Amino acid sequence: NLLYGEHVPGDISSKSYINAVRYQSAKFDEVFNAALREPNTEKRMELYRQADQIAVDDAATLPIFYDENTRLLQVYVKNFPANAMEYRDMTAVYFDKEE
């Protein structure tokens, strides 16, 4: 998790790559750790919801900009995946040269 406090180095001059905003909350970490250990899916999802709410209530991050990506593809490229995580599973992509 990007807000997990254990990822923040103790030295303020060290870079915090995973938790770049340096958010730390013992309450968030406690609930998040409980979710990691919870085998029951429904209970685990509820714990993640609670952790999310803690971060929202703490205003852990305040986005001041949003990225915008523009992609240009040939018209014959079909099923090219687009998602916010930039994960590309190309197994369904194909070319239709008849277009």
mmCIF file of C-alpha atoms in Angstrom:
data_model
loop_
_atom_site.group_PDB
_atom_site.id
_atom_site.type_symbol
_atom_site.label_atom_id
_atom_site.label_comp_id
_atom_site.label_asym_id
_atom_site.label_seq_id
_atom_site.Cartn_x
_atom_site.Cartn_y
_atom_site.Cartn_z
ATOM 1 C CA ASN A 1 0.000 0.000 0.000
ATOM 2 C CA LEU A 2 1.318 3.414 -0.920
ATOM 3 C CA LEU A 3 0.284 4.899 2.439
ATOM 4 C CA TYR A 4 1.674 2.173 4.709
ATOM 5 C CA GLY A 5 3.778 3.911 7.351
ATOM 6 C CA GLU A 6 6.380 1.144 7.617
ATOM 7 C CA HIS A 7 7.632 2.191 4.177
ATOM 8 C CA VAL A 8 8.690 5.626 5.435
ATOM 9 C CA PRO A 9 12.377 5.836 6.387
ATOM 10 C CA GLY A 10 13.122 7.290 9.808
ATOM 11 C CA ASP A 11 15.679 9.688 8.372
ATOM 12 C CA ILE A 12 13.846 12.694 6.884
ATOM 13 C CA SER A 13 16.636 13.181 4.328
ATOM 14 C CA SER A 14 16.187 9.642 2.947
ATOM 15 C CA LYS A 15 13.858 9.211 0.013
ATOM 16 C CA SER A 16 10.557 7.463 0.639
ATOM 17 C CA TYR A 17 9.962 5.755 -2.695
ATOM 18 C CA ILE A 18 6.839 3.713 -1.957
ATOM 19 C CA ASN A 19 5.112 6.101 0.450
ATOM 20 C CA ALA A 20 6.201 9.267 -1.339
ATOM 21 C CA VAL A 21 3.881 11.526 0.688
ATOM 22 C CA ARG A 22 5.441 10.209 3.934
ATOM 23 C CA TYR A 23 2.016 9.585 5.450
ATOM 24 C CA GLN A 24 2.242 7.902 8.840
ATOM 25 C CA SER A 25 -0.650 6.847 11.026
ATOM 26 C CA ALA A 26 -0.478 4.148 13.691
ATOM 27 C CA LYS A 27 -4.253 3.689 13.381
ATOM 28 C CA PHE A 28 -4.073 3.240 9.584
ATOM 29 C CA ASP A 29 -1.153 0.793 9.885
ATOM 30 C CA GLU A 30 -2.974 -1.215 12.571
ATOM 31 C CA VAL A 31 -6.122 -1.629 10.458
ATOM 32 C CA PHE A 32 -4.098 -2.261 7.288
ATOM 33 C CA ASN A 33 -1.999 -4.952 9.015
ATOM 34 C CA ALA A 34 -5.172 -6.590 10.323
ATOM 35 C CA ALA A 35 -6.524 -6.670 6.763
ATOM 36 C CA LEU A 36 -3.325 -8.303 5.509
ATOM 37 C CA ARG A 37 -3.742 -11.107 8.054
ATOM 38 C CA GLU A 38 -7.526 -11.557 7.647
ATOM 39 C CA PRO A 39 -8.361 -14.764 5.704
ATOM 40 C CA ASN A 40 -12.075 -13.946 5.326
ATOM 41 C CA THR A 41 -12.585 -11.898 2.155
ATOM 42 C CA GLU A 42 -15.600 -9.930 3.415
ATOM 43 C CA LYS A 43 -13.904 -9.014 6.689
ATOM 44 C CA ARG A 44 -10.671 -8.155 4.852
ATOM 45 C CA MET A 45 -12.514 -5.835 2.449
ATOM 46 C CA GLU A 46 -14.210 -4.124 5.394
ATOM 47 C CA LEU A 47 -10.822 -3.571 7.042
ATOM 48 C CA TYR A 48 -9.439 -2.114 3.797
ATOM 49 C CA ARG A 49 -12.490 0.156 3.625
ATOM 50 C CA GLN A 50 -11.790 1.312 7.185
ATOM 51 C CA ALA A 51 -8.120 1.960 6.356
ATOM 52 C CA ASP A 52 -9.163 3.949 3.288
ATOM 53 C CA GLN A 53 -11.545 6.006 5.408
ATOM 54 C CA ILE A 54 -8.800 6.759 7.930
ATOM 55 C CA ALA A 55 -6.567 8.040 5.113
ATOM 56 C CA VAL A 56 -9.436 10.112 3.673
ATOM 57 C CA ASP A 57 -10.284 11.585 7.076
ATOM 58 C CA ASP A 58 -6.610 12.431 7.635
ATOM 59 C CA ALA A 59 -6.432 14.021 4.172
ATOM 60 C CA ALA A 60 -3.298 11.943 3.588
ATOM 61 C CA THR A 61 -2.904 13.303 0.076
ATOM 62 C CA LEU A 62 -4.313 16.266 -1.737
ATOM 63 C CA PRO A 63 -3.932 15.877 -5.496
ATOM 64 C CA ILE A 64 -3.140 19.207 -7.103
ATOM 65 C CA PHE A 65 -2.865 17.902 -10.644
ATOM 66 C CA TYR A 66 -3.960 14.970 -12.746
ATOM 67 C CA ASP A 67 -2.011 13.326 -15.520
ATOM 68 C CA GLU A 68 -3.519 13.257 -18.948
ATOM 69 C CA ASN A 69 -2.301 10.743 -21.485
ATOM 70 C CA THR A 70 -2.949 10.898 -25.182
ATOM 71 C CA ARG A 71 -2.465 7.788 -27.268
ATOM 72 C CA LEU A 72 -2.399 7.637 -31.026
ATOM 73 C CA LEU A 73 -3.111 4.240 -32.554
ATOM 74 C CA GLN A 74 -3.586 3.155 -36.105
ATOM 75 C CA VAL A 75 -7.242 2.417 -36.898
ATOM 76 C CA TYR A 76 -6.393 -1.232 -37.558
ATOM 77 C CA VAL A 77 -5.099 -1.825 -33.994
ATOM 78 C CA LYS A 78 -7.939 -3.532 -32.120
ATOM 79 C CA ASN A 79 -8.546 -4.304 -28.424
ATOM 80 C CA PHE A 80 -5.621 -2.199 -27.213
ATOM 81 C CA PRO A 81 -6.037 -2.032 -23.410
ATOM 82 C CA ALA A 82 -6.159 1.340 -21.679
ATOM 83 C CA ASN A 83 -6.260 1.598 -17.900
ATOM 84 C CA ALA A 84 -5.137 3.937 -15.147
ATOM 85 C CA MET A 85 -2.403 1.606 -13.908
ATOM 86 C CA GLU A 86 -0.783 1.490 -17.362
ATOM 87 C CA TYR A 87 -0.856 -2.318 -17.220
ATOM 88 C CA ARG A 88 -0.728 -3.738 -20.733
ATOM 89 C CA ASP A 89 -1.999 -7.266 -21.300
ATOM 90 C CA MET A 90 -1.514 -7.518 -25.053
ATOM 91 C CA THR A 91 -2.925 -11.041 -25.448
ATOM 92 C CA ALA A 92 -6.190 -9.744 -26.955
ATOM 93 C CA VAL A 93 -4.639 -7.108 -29.258
ATOM 94 C CA TYR A 94 -4.781 -7.775 -32.969
ATOM 95 C CA PHE A 95 -4.443 -5.986 -36.300
ATOM 96 C CA ASP A 96 -7.337 -5.689 -38.725
ATOM 97 C CA LYS A 97 -5.718 -4.440 -41.921
ATOM 98 C CA GLU A 98 -9.084 -4.378 -43.712
ATOM 99 C CA GLU A 99 -9.987 -1.095 -42.018
#
